[in-house]
PDB file of C-alpha atoms in Angstrom:
ATOM      1  CA  MET F  22     118.807 161.122  63.017  1.00  0.00           C
ATOM      2  CA  ASP F  23     117.803 158.624  60.098  1.00  0.00           C
ATOM      3  CA  GLU F  24     120.684 155.993  60.570  1.00  0.00           C
ATOM      4  CA  LEU F  25     120.203 156.510  64.268  1.00  0.00           C
ATOM      5  CA  ASN F  26     116.461 155.480  63.644  1.00  0.00           C
ATOM      6  CA  ASN F  27     117.724 152.366  61.582  1.00  0.00           C
ATOM      7  CA  VAL F  28     120.156 151.575  63.937  1.00  0.00           C
ATOM      8  CA  THR F  29     117.352 151.467  66.697  1.00  0.00           C
ATOM      9  CA  SER F  30     115.122 149.276  63.955  1.00  0.00           C
ATOM     10  CA  SER F  31     117.806 146.801  62.944  1.00  0.00           C
ATOM     11  CA  ILE F  32     118.951 146.225  66.853  1.00  0.00           C
ATOM     12  CA  SER F  33     115.469 145.809  67.894  1.00  0.00           C
ATOM     13  CA  GLU F  34     114.419 143.067  64.970  1.00  0.00           C
ATOM     14  CA  GLN F  35     117.660 141.667  66.328  1.00  0.00           C
ATOM     15  CA  ALA F  36     117.117 141.525  69.555  1.00  0.00           C
ATOM     16  CA  SER F  37     113.120 140.132  69.010  1.00  0.00           C
ATOM     17  CA  GLN F  38     115.168 137.707  66.627  1.00  0.00           C
ATOM     18  CA  VAL F  39     116.944 136.444  69.015  1.00  0.00           C
ATOM     19  CA  ILE F  40     114.143 136.548  71.554  1.00  0.00           C
ATOM     20  CA  GLY F  41     111.948 134.440  69.095  1.00  0.00           C
ATOM     21  CA  GLU F  42     114.361 131.861  68.199  1.00  0.00           C
ATOM     22  CA  ALA F  43     115.171 131.181  72.315  1.00  0.00           C
ATOM     23  CA  SER F  44     111.663 130.110  72.714  1.00  0.00           C
ATOM     24  CA  SER F  45     111.360 127.978  70.024  1.00  0.00           C
ATOM     25  CA  HIS F  46     113.772 125.741  71.270  1.00  0.00           C
ATOM     26  CA  ILE F  47     113.508 122.550  73.850  1.00  0.00           C
ATOM     27  CA  GLY F  48     114.783 124.016  77.685  1.00  0.00           C
ATOM     28  CA  TYR F  49     113.403 127.762  77.049  1.00  0.00           C
ATOM     29  CA  LEU F  50     110.876 127.296  79.223  1.00  0.00           C
ATOM     30  CA  GLN F  51     113.080 125.036  81.874  1.00  0.00           C
ATOM     31  CA  SER F  52     115.318 128.194  81.758  1.00  0.00           C
ATOM     32  CA  ILE F  53     113.169 130.297  83.474  1.00  0.00           C
ATOM     33  CA  GLY F  54     112.504 128.840  85.881  1.00  0.00           C
ATOM     34  CA  LEU F  55     108.908 126.446  84.262  1.00  0.00           C
ATOM     35  CA  ALA F  56     108.797 123.630  83.249  1.00  0.00           C
ATOM     36  CA  LYS F  57     111.287 122.092  86.324  1.00  0.00           C
ATOM     37  CA  SER F  58     110.410 118.727  86.885  1.00  0.00           C
ATOM     38  CA  TRP F  59     108.312 115.563  84.673  1.00  0.00           C
ATOM     39  CA  TRP F  60     105.851 114.257  87.330  1.00  0.00           C
ATOM     40  CA  TRP F  61     103.999 117.619  88.456  1.00  0.00           C
ATOM     41  CA  PRO F  62     101.061 118.576  86.349  1.00  0.00           C
ATOM     42  CA  PRO F  63     101.384 121.620  85.715  1.00  0.00           C
ATOM     43  CA  ASP F  64     105.506 121.291  84.283  1.00  0.00           C
ATOM     44  CA  LEU F  65     103.833 118.226  82.664  1.00  0.00           C
ATOM     45  CA  VAL F  66     101.625 120.327  80.483  1.00  0.00           C
ATOM     46  CA  GLN F  67     104.273 122.641  79.834  1.00  0.00           C
ATOM     47  CA  HIS F  68     106.588 120.761  79.185  1.00  0.00           C
ATOM     48  CA  MET F  69     103.308 118.715  76.478  1.00  0.00           C
ATOM     49  CA  LEU F  70     102.995 122.867  75.622  1.00  0.00           C
ATOM     50  CA  GLU F  71     106.883 123.722  74.757  1.00  0.00           C
ATOM     51  CA  THR F  72     107.303 119.919  72.495  1.00  0.00           C
ATOM     52  CA  VAL F  73     104.411 120.619  70.237  1.00  0.00           C
ATOM     53  CA  HIS F  74     104.955 124.771  70.408  1.00  0.00           C
ATOM     54  CA  VAL F  75     108.820 123.661  68.842  1.00  0.00           C
ATOM     55  CA  TYR F  76     108.317 120.829  66.793  1.00  0.00           C
ATOM     56  CA  THR F  77     105.286 122.256  64.781  1.00  0.00           C
ATOM     57  CA  GLY F  78     105.891 125.759  64.883  1.00  0.00           C
ATOM     58  CA  LEU F  79     102.454 126.663  65.717  1.00  0.00           C
ATOM     59  CA  PRO F  80     101.523 129.733  67.366  1.00  0.00           C
ATOM     60  CA  TRP F  81     100.728 129.226  71.350  1.00  0.00           C
ATOM     61  CA  TRP F  82      97.175 129.733  70.483  1.00  0.00           C
ATOM     62  CA  GLY F  83      97.254 126.928  68.245  1.00  0.00           C
ATOM     63  CA  THR F  84      99.681 125.351  70.970  1.00  0.00           C
ATOM     64  CA  ILE F  85      96.980 125.201  73.837  1.00  0.00           C
ATOM     65  CA  CYS F  86      93.934 123.991  71.572  1.00  0.00           C
ATOM     66  CA  THR F  87      96.221 121.328  69.566  1.00  0.00           C
ATOM     67  CA  VAL F  88      97.512 119.892  72.973  1.00  0.00           C
ATOM     68  CA  THR F  89      94.400 120.003  74.837  1.00  0.00           C
ATOM     69  CA  ILE F  90      92.518 117.927  72.111  1.00  0.00           C
ATOM     70  CA  ALA F  91      95.277 115.710  72.326  1.00  0.00           C
ATOM     71  CA  VAL F  92      94.686 115.276  75.688  1.00  0.00           C
ATOM     72  CA  ARG F  93      91.141 114.704  75.770  1.00  0.00           C
ATOM     73  CA  LEU F  94      91.398 112.232  73.341  1.00  0.00           C
ATOM     74  CA  LEU F  95      93.836 110.112  75.147  1.00  0.00           C
ATOM     75  CA  MET F  96      91.594 109.903  77.782  1.00  0.00           C
ATOM     76  CA  PHE F  97      88.568 108.982  75.294  1.00  0.00           C
ATOM     77  CA  PRO F  98      88.761 105.244  76.328  1.00  0.00           C
ATOM     78  CA  LEU F  99      88.112 105.934  79.777  1.00  0.00           C
ATOM     79  CA  TYR F 100      85.207 107.866  79.212  1.00  0.00           C
ATOM     80  CA  VAL F 101      83.948 105.011  77.179  1.00  0.00           C
ATOM     81  CA  LYS F 102      84.389 102.695  79.890  1.00  0.00           C
ATOM     82  CA  SER F 103      82.456 104.992  81.958  1.00  0.00           C
ATOM     83  CA  SER F 104      79.472 105.225  79.622  1.00  0.00           C
ATOM     84  CA  ASP F 105      79.316 101.536  79.414  1.00  0.00           C
ATOM     85  CA  THR F 106      78.990 101.002  83.001  1.00  0.00           C
ATOM     86  CA  ILE F 107      76.792 103.683  83.844  1.00  0.00           C
ATOM     87  CA  ALA F 108      74.366 102.404  81.067  1.00  0.00           C
ATOM     88  CA  ARG F 109      74.871  98.292  82.306  1.00  0.00           C
ATOM     89  CA  ASN F 110      74.206  99.803  85.834  1.00  0.00           C
ATOM     90  CA  SER F 111      70.621 100.929  84.389  1.00  0.00           C
ATOM     91  CA  HIS F 112      70.085  97.621  83.138  1.00  0.00           C
ATOM     92  CA  ILE F 113      69.965  96.651  87.174  1.00  0.00           C
ATOM     93  CA  LYS F 114      69.158  99.976  88.584  1.00  0.00           C
ATOM     94  CA  PRO F 115      65.614  98.015  90.163  1.00  0.00           C
ATOM     95  CA  GLU F 116      67.333  95.113  91.888  1.00  0.00           C
ATOM     96  CA  LEU F 117      70.209  97.228  92.954  1.00  0.00           C
ATOM     97  CA  ASP F 118      68.430  99.281  94.369  1.00  0.00           C
ATOM     98  CA  ALA F 119      66.196  96.860  96.632  1.00  0.00           C
ATOM     99  CA  ILE F 120      69.927  95.388  97.525  1.00  0.00           C
ATOM    100  CA  ASN F 121      71.152  98.352  98.643  1.00  0.00           C
ATOM    101  CA  SER F 122      67.751  99.605 100.985  1.00  0.00           C
ATOM    102  CA  LYS F 123      68.149  96.592 102.799  1.00  0.00           C
ATOM    103  CA  LEU F 124      71.558  96.570 102.942  1.00  0.00           C
ATOM    104  CA  MET F 125      71.401 100.159 104.123  1.00  0.00           C
ATOM    105  CA  SER F 126      68.521  98.980 106.622  1.00  0.00           C
ATOM    106  CA  SER F 127      70.342  95.702 108.356  1.00  0.00           C
ATOM    107  CA  THR F 128      71.345  96.041 111.915  1.00  0.00           C
ATOM    108  CA  GLU F 129      73.741  92.838 111.688  1.00  0.00           C
ATOM    109  CA  LEU F 130      77.393  92.238 110.990  1.00  0.00           C
ATOM    110  CA  SER F 131      76.000  89.012 109.208  1.00  0.00           C
ATOM    111  CA  GLU F 132      72.876  90.508 107.814  1.00  0.00           C
ATOM    112  CA  GLY F 133      75.001  93.525 106.013  1.00  0.00           C
ATOM    113  CA  GLN F 134      77.415  90.554 104.521  1.00  0.00           C
ATOM    114  CA  LYS F 135      74.610  89.086 103.007  1.00  0.00           C
ATOM    115  CA  TYR F 136      73.510  91.855 101.464  1.00  0.00           C
ATOM    116  CA  ALA F 137      76.633  92.732  99.939  1.00  0.00           C
ATOM    117  CA  LEU F 138      77.571  89.293  98.590  1.00  0.00           C
ATOM    118  CA  GLN F 139      74.176  89.855  96.899  1.00  0.00           C
ATOM    119  CA  ARG F 140      74.970  93.299  95.133  1.00  0.00           C
ATOM    120  CA  LYS F 141      78.871  91.944  94.664  1.00  0.00           C
ATOM    121  CA  LYS F 142      77.385  88.965  92.501  1.00  0.00           C
ATOM    122  CA  LEU F 143      74.633  90.644  91.124  1.00  0.00           C
ATOM    123  CA  LEU F 144      77.398  93.322  89.760  1.00  0.00           C
ATOM    124  CA  SER F 145      79.543  90.459  88.628  1.00  0.00           C
ATOM    125  CA  ASP F 146      76.506  88.413  87.024  1.00  0.00           C
ATOM    126  CA  HIS F 147      76.578  91.371  84.216  1.00  0.00           C
ATOM    127  CA  GLY F 148      79.736  92.430  84.026  1.00  0.00           C
ATOM    128  CA  ILE F 149      80.012  95.107  85.737  1.00  0.00           C
ATOM    129  CA  LYS F 150      83.220  96.845  87.034  1.00  0.00           C
ATOM    130  CA  ASN F 151      82.247  99.643  88.860  1.00  0.00           C
ATOM    131  CA  ARG F 152      86.063 101.429  89.514  1.00  0.00           C
ATOM    132  CA  TRP F 153      85.335 102.670  85.749  1.00  0.00           C
ATOM    133  CA  LEU F 154      82.891 105.374  86.801  1.00  0.00           C
ATOM    134  CA  ALA F 155      85.872 106.959  89.082  1.00  0.00           C
ATOM    135  CA  ALA F 156      87.465 107.242  85.685  1.00  0.00           C
ATOM    136  CA  PRO F 157      86.561 110.941  84.544  1.00  0.00           C
ATOM    137  CA  MET F 158      87.683 112.089  88.123  1.00  0.00           C
ATOM    138  CA  LEU F 159      91.170 111.853  86.678  1.00  0.00           C
ATOM    139  CA  GLN F 160      90.034 115.425  84.746  1.00  0.00           C
ATOM    140  CA  VAL F 161      90.506 116.775  87.833  1.00  0.00           C
ATOM    141  CA  PRO F 162      94.043 116.434  88.187  1.00  0.00           C
ATOM    142  CA  VAL F 163      94.708 117.448  84.590  1.00  0.00           C
ATOM    143  CA  ALA F 164      92.688 120.409  84.266  1.00  0.00           C
ATOM    144  CA  LEU F 165      94.125 121.781  86.986  1.00  0.00           C
ATOM    145  CA  GLY F 166      97.805 120.864  85.864  1.00  0.00           C
ATOM    146  CA  PHE F 167      96.372 123.080  82.260  1.00  0.00           C
ATOM    147  CA  PHE F 168      94.869 125.718  84.738  1.00  0.00           C
ATOM    148  CA  SER F 169      98.606 126.035  87.051  1.00  0.00           C
ATOM    149  CA  GLY F 170     100.509 125.466  84.093  1.00  0.00           C
ATOM    150  CA  LEU F 171      99.410 128.061  82.235  1.00  0.00           C
ATOM    151  CA  ARG F 172      98.385 130.873  84.617  1.00  0.00           C
ATOM    152  CA  ALA F 173     102.308 130.625  85.579  1.00  0.00           C
ATOM    153  CA  MET F 174     103.752 130.975  81.868  1.00  0.00           C
ATOM    154  CA  ALA F 175     101.236 133.791  81.629  1.00  0.00           C
ATOM    155  CA  ASN F 176     102.225 135.497  84.486  1.00  0.00           C
ATOM    156  CA  HIS F 177     105.906 135.626  83.406  1.00  0.00           C
ATOM    157  CA  PRO F 178     104.792 136.159  79.918  1.00  0.00           C
ATOM    158  CA  VAL F 179     106.297 133.291  78.337  1.00  0.00           C
ATOM    159  CA  ASP F 180     107.865 135.042  74.856  1.00  0.00           C
ATOM    160  CA  GLY F 181     105.088 134.826  71.837  1.00  0.00           C
ATOM    161  CA  PHE F 182     102.441 135.256  74.430  1.00  0.00           C
ATOM    162  CA  VAL F 183     101.733 138.504  74.313  1.00  0.00           C
ATOM    163  CA  ASN F 184     101.152 138.530  70.274  1.00  0.00           C
ATOM    164  CA  GLN F 185     100.448 134.901  69.481  1.00  0.00           C
ATOM    165  CA  GLY F 186      96.390 135.042  70.321  1.00  0.00           C
ATOM    166  CA  VAL F 187      93.897 135.205  67.270  1.00  0.00           C
ATOM    167  CA  ALA F 188      90.781 137.188  66.417  1.00  0.00           C
ATOM    168  CA  TRP F 189      89.616 139.563  69.201  1.00  0.00           C
ATOM    169  CA  PHE F 190      92.284 138.019  71.846  1.00  0.00           C
ATOM    170  CA  THR F 191      96.100 138.418  70.430  1.00  0.00           C
ATOM    171  CA  ASP F 192      97.364 138.627  74.091  1.00  0.00           C
ATOM    172  CA  LEU F 193      97.155 135.451  75.522  1.00  0.00           C
ATOM    173  CA  SER F 194      99.119 136.606  78.587  1.00  0.00           C
ATOM    174  CA  GLN F 195      96.317 139.018  79.470  1.00  0.00           C
ATOM    175  CA  ALA F 196      92.176 138.884  80.195  1.00  0.00           C
ATOM    176  CA  ASP F 197      90.103 138.798  76.906  1.00  0.00           C
ATOM    177  CA  PRO F 198      89.163 141.700  77.204  1.00  0.00           C
ATOM    178  CA  TYR F 199      85.221 141.573  75.685  1.00  0.00           C
ATOM    179  CA  LEU F 200      84.852 138.329  78.343  1.00  0.00           C
ATOM    180  CA  GLY F 201      84.013 136.496  74.764  1.00  0.00           C
ATOM    181  CA  LEU F 202      86.239 133.121  75.661  1.00  0.00           C
ATOM    182  CA  GLN F 203      84.609 133.225  79.642  1.00  0.00           C
ATOM    183  CA  VAL F 204      80.831 133.506  77.353  1.00  0.00           C
ATOM    184  CA  ILE F 205      81.496 130.374  75.143  1.00  0.00           C
ATOM    185  CA  THR F 206      82.933 128.725  78.294  1.00  0.00           C
ATOM    186  CA  ALA F 207      79.397 128.730  79.994  1.00  0.00           C
ATOM    187  CA  ALA F 208      77.169 127.937  76.821  1.00  0.00           C
ATOM    188  CA  VAL F 209      79.495 124.620  76.040  1.00  0.00           C
ATOM    189  CA  LEU F 210      79.503 123.705  79.831  1.00  0.00           C
ATOM    190  CA  ILE F 211      75.473 123.901  80.012  1.00  0.00           C
ATOM    191  CA  SER F 212      75.297 122.249  76.820  1.00  0.00           C
ATOM    192  CA  PHE F 213      76.877 119.416  78.470  1.00  0.00           C
ATOM    193  CA  THR F 214      75.030 119.283  81.293  1.00  0.00           C
ATOM    194  CA  ARG F 215      71.831 119.446  79.372  1.00  0.00           C
ATOM    195  CA  LEU F 216      72.729 116.642  76.988  1.00  0.00           C
ATOM    196  CA  GLY F 217      73.616 113.616  80.054  1.00  0.00           C
ATOM    197  CA  GLY F 218      77.010 114.564  80.784  1.00  0.00           C
ATOM    198  CA  GLU F 219      80.918 113.594  79.474  1.00  0.00           C
ATOM    199  CA  THR F 220      79.894 110.609  79.141  1.00  0.00           C
ATOM    200  CA  GLY F 221      76.182 111.134  77.725  1.00  0.00           C
ATOM    201  CA  ALA F 222      74.527 108.132  80.018  1.00  0.00           C
ATOM    202  CA  GLN F 223      74.521 109.994  83.189  1.00  0.00           C
ATOM    203  CA  GLN F 224      71.019 111.200  84.160  1.00  0.00           C
ATOM    204  CA  PHE F 225      71.047 114.528  86.351  1.00  0.00           C
ATOM    205  CA  SER F 226      68.027 115.661  88.920  1.00  0.00           C
ATOM    206  CA  PRO F 227      66.207 119.267  87.851  1.00  0.00           C
ATOM    207  CA  ALA F 228      67.652 120.099  90.633  1.00  0.00           C
ATOM    208  CA  MET F 229      71.484 119.182  89.519  1.00  0.00           C
ATOM    209  CA  LYS F 230      70.239 120.282  86.104  1.00  0.00           C
ATOM    210  CA  ARG F 231      69.784 123.668  87.419  1.00  0.00           C
ATOM    211  CA  PHE F 232      72.937 124.047  89.686  1.00  0.00           C
ATOM    212  CA  PHE F 233      74.909 122.914  86.667  1.00  0.00           C
ATOM    213  CA  THR F 234      72.976 125.621  84.484  1.00  0.00           C
ATOM    214  CA  ILE F 235      73.611 128.701  87.020  1.00  0.00           C
ATOM    215  CA  LEU F 236      77.325 127.400  88.006  1.00  0.00           C
ATOM    216  CA  PRO F 237      78.563 128.411  84.412  1.00  0.00           C
ATOM    217  CA  LEU F 238      76.881 131.840  84.574  1.00  0.00           C
ATOM    218  CA  VAL F 239      78.742 132.863  87.689  1.00  0.00           C
ATOM    219  CA  SER F 240      81.758 131.164  86.195  1.00  0.00           C
ATOM    220  CA  ILE F 241      81.704 134.589  84.062  1.00  0.00           C
ATOM    221  CA  PRO F 242      82.331 137.812  86.128  1.00  0.00           C
ATOM    222  CA  ALA F 243      84.326 135.140  88.730  1.00  0.00           C
ATOM    223  CA  THR F 244      86.650 134.011  86.023  1.00  0.00           C
ATOM    224  CA  MET F 245      87.098 137.468  84.057  1.00  0.00           C
ATOM    225  CA  ASN F 246      90.440 138.476  85.697  1.00  0.00           C
ATOM    226  CA  LEU F 247      92.054 135.529  84.687  1.00  0.00           C
ATOM    227  CA  SER F 248      94.355 135.154  81.047  1.00  0.00           C
ATOM    228  CA  ALA F 249      93.295 134.605  77.844  1.00  0.00           C
ATOM    229  CA  ALA F 250      95.330 131.437  78.179  1.00  0.00           C
ATOM    230  CA  VAL F 251      93.876 129.871  80.699  1.00  0.00           C
ATOM    231  CA  VAL F 252      90.366 131.013  79.344  1.00  0.00           C
ATOM    232  CA  LEU F 253      90.906 129.343  76.281  1.00  0.00           C
ATOM    233  CA  TYR F 254      91.825 125.941  77.914  1.00  0.00           C
ATOM    234  CA  PHE F 255      88.353 126.390  79.566  1.00  0.00           C
ATOM    235  CA  ALA F 256      86.447 127.007  76.135  1.00  0.00           C
ATOM    236  CA  VAL F 257      88.095 124.567  73.580  1.00  0.00           C
ATOM    237  CA  ASN F 258      88.161 122.028  76.683  1.00  0.00           C
ATOM    238  CA  GLY F 259      84.582 122.929  76.998  1.00  0.00           C
ATOM    239  CA  MET F 260      83.650 122.258  73.388  1.00  0.00           C
ATOM    240  CA  PHE F 261      85.484 118.792  73.033  1.00  0.00           C
ATOM    241  CA  SER F 262      83.081 117.895  75.933  1.00  0.00           C
ATOM    242  CA  VAL F 263      80.071 118.712  74.578  1.00  0.00           C
ATOM    243  CA  LEU F 264      81.585 116.415  70.972  1.00  0.00           C
ATOM    244  CA  GLN F 265      82.300 113.504  72.924  1.00  0.00           C
ATOM    245  CA  THR F 266      78.664 113.930  74.519  1.00  0.00           C
ATOM    246  CA  LEU F 267      77.170 114.019  71.419  1.00  0.00           C
ATOM    247  CA  THR F 268      79.277 110.944  70.043  1.00  0.00           C
ATOM    248  CA  LEU F 269      78.339 108.976  73.085  1.00  0.00           C
ATOM    249  CA  ARG F 270      74.905 109.427  72.940  1.00  0.00           C
ATOM    250  CA  ASN F 271      74.791 107.918  69.253  1.00  0.00           C
ATOM    251  CA  LYS F 272      73.769 104.989  68.935  1.00  0.00           C
ATOM    252  CA  TRP F 273      76.112 104.057  66.017  1.00  0.00           C
ATOM    253  CA  VAL F 274      79.041 105.062  67.917  1.00  0.00           C
ATOM    254  CA  ARG F 275      77.807 103.277  70.979  1.00  0.00           C
ATOM    255  CA  LYS F 276      77.235  99.987  68.729  1.00  0.00           C
ATOM    256  CA  LYS F 277      80.283 100.400  67.849  1.00  0.00           C
ATOM    257  CA  LEU F 278      82.573 100.358  70.546  1.00  0.00           C
ATOM    258  CA  ASN F 279      80.100  97.727  72.694  1.00  0.00           C
ATOM    259  CA  ILE F 280      78.378 100.550  74.915  1.00  0.00           C
ATOM    260  CA  ALA F 281      75.312  99.661  76.839  1.00  0.00           C
ATOM    261  CA  ASP F 282      72.343 101.365  75.762  1.00  0.00           C
ATOM    262  CA  VAL F 283      70.579 103.289  79.210  1.00  0.00           C
ATOM    263  CA  VAL F 284      67.390 101.921  80.208  1.00  0.00           C
ATOM    264  CA  LYS F 285      65.008 104.567  81.603  1.00  0.00           C
ATOM    265  CA  HIS F 286      62.958 102.870  84.779  1.00  0.00           C
ATOM    266  CA  PRO F 287      59.478 104.336  85.189  1.00  0.00           C
ATOM    267  CA  GLN F 288      59.354 107.334  88.076  1.00  0.00           C
ATOM    268  CA  THR F 289      58.901 105.510  91.276  1.00  0.00           C
ATOM    269  CA  SER F 290      55.883 106.815  93.353  1.00  0.00           C
ATOM    270  CA  ASP F 291      58.192 108.624  95.500  1.00  0.00           C
ATOM    271  CA  GLY F 292      58.071 111.343  93.428  1.00  0.00           C
ATOM    272  CA  PRO F 293      60.743 113.389  91.343  1.00  0.00           C
ATOM    273  CA  PRO F 294      64.688 112.988  91.774  1.00  0.00           C
ATOM    274  CA  LYS F 295      66.355 114.234  94.680  1.00  0.00           C
ATOM    275  CA  GLY F 296      68.707 117.008  94.396  1.00  0.00           C
ATOM    276  CA  ILE F 297      72.065 116.575  95.717  1.00  0.00           C
ATOM    277  CA  ILE F 298      71.377 118.427  99.264  1.00  0.00           C
ATOM    278  CA  GLU F 299      68.732 116.937  99.896  1.00  0.00           C
ATOM    279  CA  THR F 300      70.192 112.912  98.793  1.00  0.00           C
ATOM    280  CA  PHE F 301      72.657 113.903 101.033  1.00  0.00           C
ATOM    281  CA  ARG F 302      70.769 115.253 104.204  1.00  0.00           C
ATOM    282  CA  GLU F 303      68.225 111.679 103.658  1.00  0.00           C
ATOM    283  CA  ASN F 304      71.459 109.672 103.349  1.00  0.00           C
ATOM    284  CA  MET F 305      72.970 111.212 106.840  1.00  0.00           C
ATOM    285  CA  ALA F 306      69.448 110.791 108.272  1.00  0.00           C
ATOM    286  CA  LYS F 307      69.633 106.814 107.091  1.00  0.00           C
ATOM    287  CA  ALA F 308      73.139 106.422 108.474  1.00  0.00           C
ATOM    288  CA  ARG F 309      72.376 107.535 111.700  1.00  0.00           C
ATOM    289  CA  GLU F 310      69.206 105.338 111.884  1.00  0.00           C
ATOM    290  CA  GLN F 311      71.656 102.602 111.102  1.00  0.00           C
ATOM    291  CA  ALA F 312      73.693 103.807 113.509  1.00  0.00           C
ATOM    292  CA  GLN F 313      71.436 104.181 116.905  1.00  0.00           C
ATOM    293  CA  ARG F 314      69.834 100.866 115.662  1.00  0.00           C
ATOM    294  CA  ARG F 315      72.939  98.658 115.378  1.00  0.00           C
ATOM    295  CA  GLN F 316      74.079 100.423 118.717  1.00  0.00           C
ATOM    296  CA  ALA F 317      70.771  99.582 120.145  1.00  0.00           C
ATOM    297  CA  MET F 318      71.286  95.978 119.380  1.00  0.00           C
ATOM    298  CA  GLN F 319      74.705  96.279 120.896  1.00  0.00           C
ATOM    299  CA  ASP F 320      73.559  97.554 124.002  1.00  0.00           C
ATOM    300  CA  LYS F 321      70.668  94.576 124.118  1.00  0.00           C
ATOM    301  CA  GLU F 322      73.521  92.138 123.864  1.00  0.00           C
ATOM    302  CA  LYS F 323      75.616  93.470 126.520  1.00  0.00           C
ATOM    303  CA  GLU F 324      72.701  93.477 128.516  1.00  0.00           C
ATOM    304  CA  LEU F 325      71.847  90.027 128.518  1.00  0.00           C
ATOM    305  CA  GLN F 326      75.282  88.867 128.453  1.00  0.00           C
ATOM    306  CA  GLU F 327      75.514  89.763 132.221  1.00  0.00           C
ATOM    307  CA  LEU F 328      71.819  88.533 132.772  1.00  0.00           C
ATOM    308  CA  SER F 329      73.515  85.573 131.568  1.00  0.00           C
ATOM    309  CA  LYS F 330      76.602  85.505 133.835  1.00  0.00           C
ATOM    310  CA  GLU F 331      74.045  86.480 136.648  1.00  0.00           C
ATOM    311  CA  LEU F 332      72.717  83.360 135.977  1.00  0.00           C
ATOM    312  CA  LYS F 333      75.318  81.214 136.613  1.00  0.00           C
ATOM    313  CA  LYS F 334      76.330  83.017 139.047  1.00  0.00           C
ATOM    314  CA  ASN F 335      73.407  81.980 141.308  1.00  0.00           C
ATOM    315  CA  SER F 336      73.012  78.771 139.567  1.00  0.00           C
ATOM    316  CA  LYS F 337      76.220  78.114 141.696  1.00  0.00           C
ATOM    317  CA  ILE F 338      74.971  78.991 144.770  1.00  0.00           C
ATOM    318  CA  LYS F 339      73.536  76.057 147.172  1.00  0.00           C
ATOM    319  CA  ILE F 340      70.448  77.083 149.064  1.00  0.00           C
ATOM    320  CA  VAL F 341      70.328  75.357 152.850  1.00  0.00           C
ATOM    321  CA  HIS F 342      66.931  74.672 154.031  1.00  0.00           C
ATOM    322  CA  LYS F 343      66.277  75.080 157.758  1.00  0.00           C
ATOM    323  CA  SER F 344      65.389  71.104 158.490  1.00  0.00           C
ATOM    324  CA  ASP F 345      68.655  70.353 156.531  1.00  0.00           C
ATOM    325  CA  PHE F 346      70.533  72.199 158.804  1.00  0.00           C
ATOM    326  CA  ASN F 347      68.728  70.842 162.122  1.00  0.00           C
ATOM    327  CA  ARG F 348      69.078  67.506 160.619  1.00  0.00           C
ATOM    328  CA  SER F 349      73.012  67.572 160.469  1.00  0.00           C
ATOM    329  CA  ASN F 350      73.234  68.536 163.781  1.00  0.00           C
TER     330      ASN F 350
END
């Protein structure tokens, strides 16, 4: 009986070794139906994870952390440019707001073009290229790639996910039993919002701060069934965001990276900053009002054109008096 147990144990050890060797080679993920392409974000993330896992020998939890940090470091220059653009915009905010207000209230095309050119010149004179404001949006496909890629790896599960976790979440293919990763993620998301977003220069209104405080708290029960691998990515990504925010708020760093300082203007008499929904409604109302004014101008112009045509038509009609008619006879 002991010999049978020894044989069974030996077979199990050999099987584990074979599986371990298979997962430590490039191409393993593709052999199990993952990492099928190099252009789809989830597949690309899986390729990166496999490459780091194979060539560094790190366990899967360390691989996820390493790849997450590496990708965020590659994106850091984009956040630097975005932070600088936000700061430069703050220097000309009063002038820019005045031009934008005139642009929104303009009713004629030529007038709107004039204000648009003024805004373009103002931005150009201060070296501002607002396209950099959209740079952080690149984080959206990256995050979706990590989410989908790690979820697929956990659902399989990839060899090593079951026992290559760390601390209290040793099984990366299962949900965190204590919700510790979810709590960490919520805490860091609230922190980086309070610190001024990932660029360290964003100025959120009180309503937006409340929204971004409640949202992470709601995400705790919403993500409680996600695998530890996915939530580990969220936690590490969030911690990097806080560190990046603190870095970009540091005056010495901003000076070395040639990032402009943020200028805070005094609060206007219009009251405190408006929330997202209120601002959206106000902009929609202004857009409708502007459209109505333009339509009224077009209707009036059309009416004047028709009146002009009628006057021209009437001017061609020759009026014959009765005396002239009798004289001709």
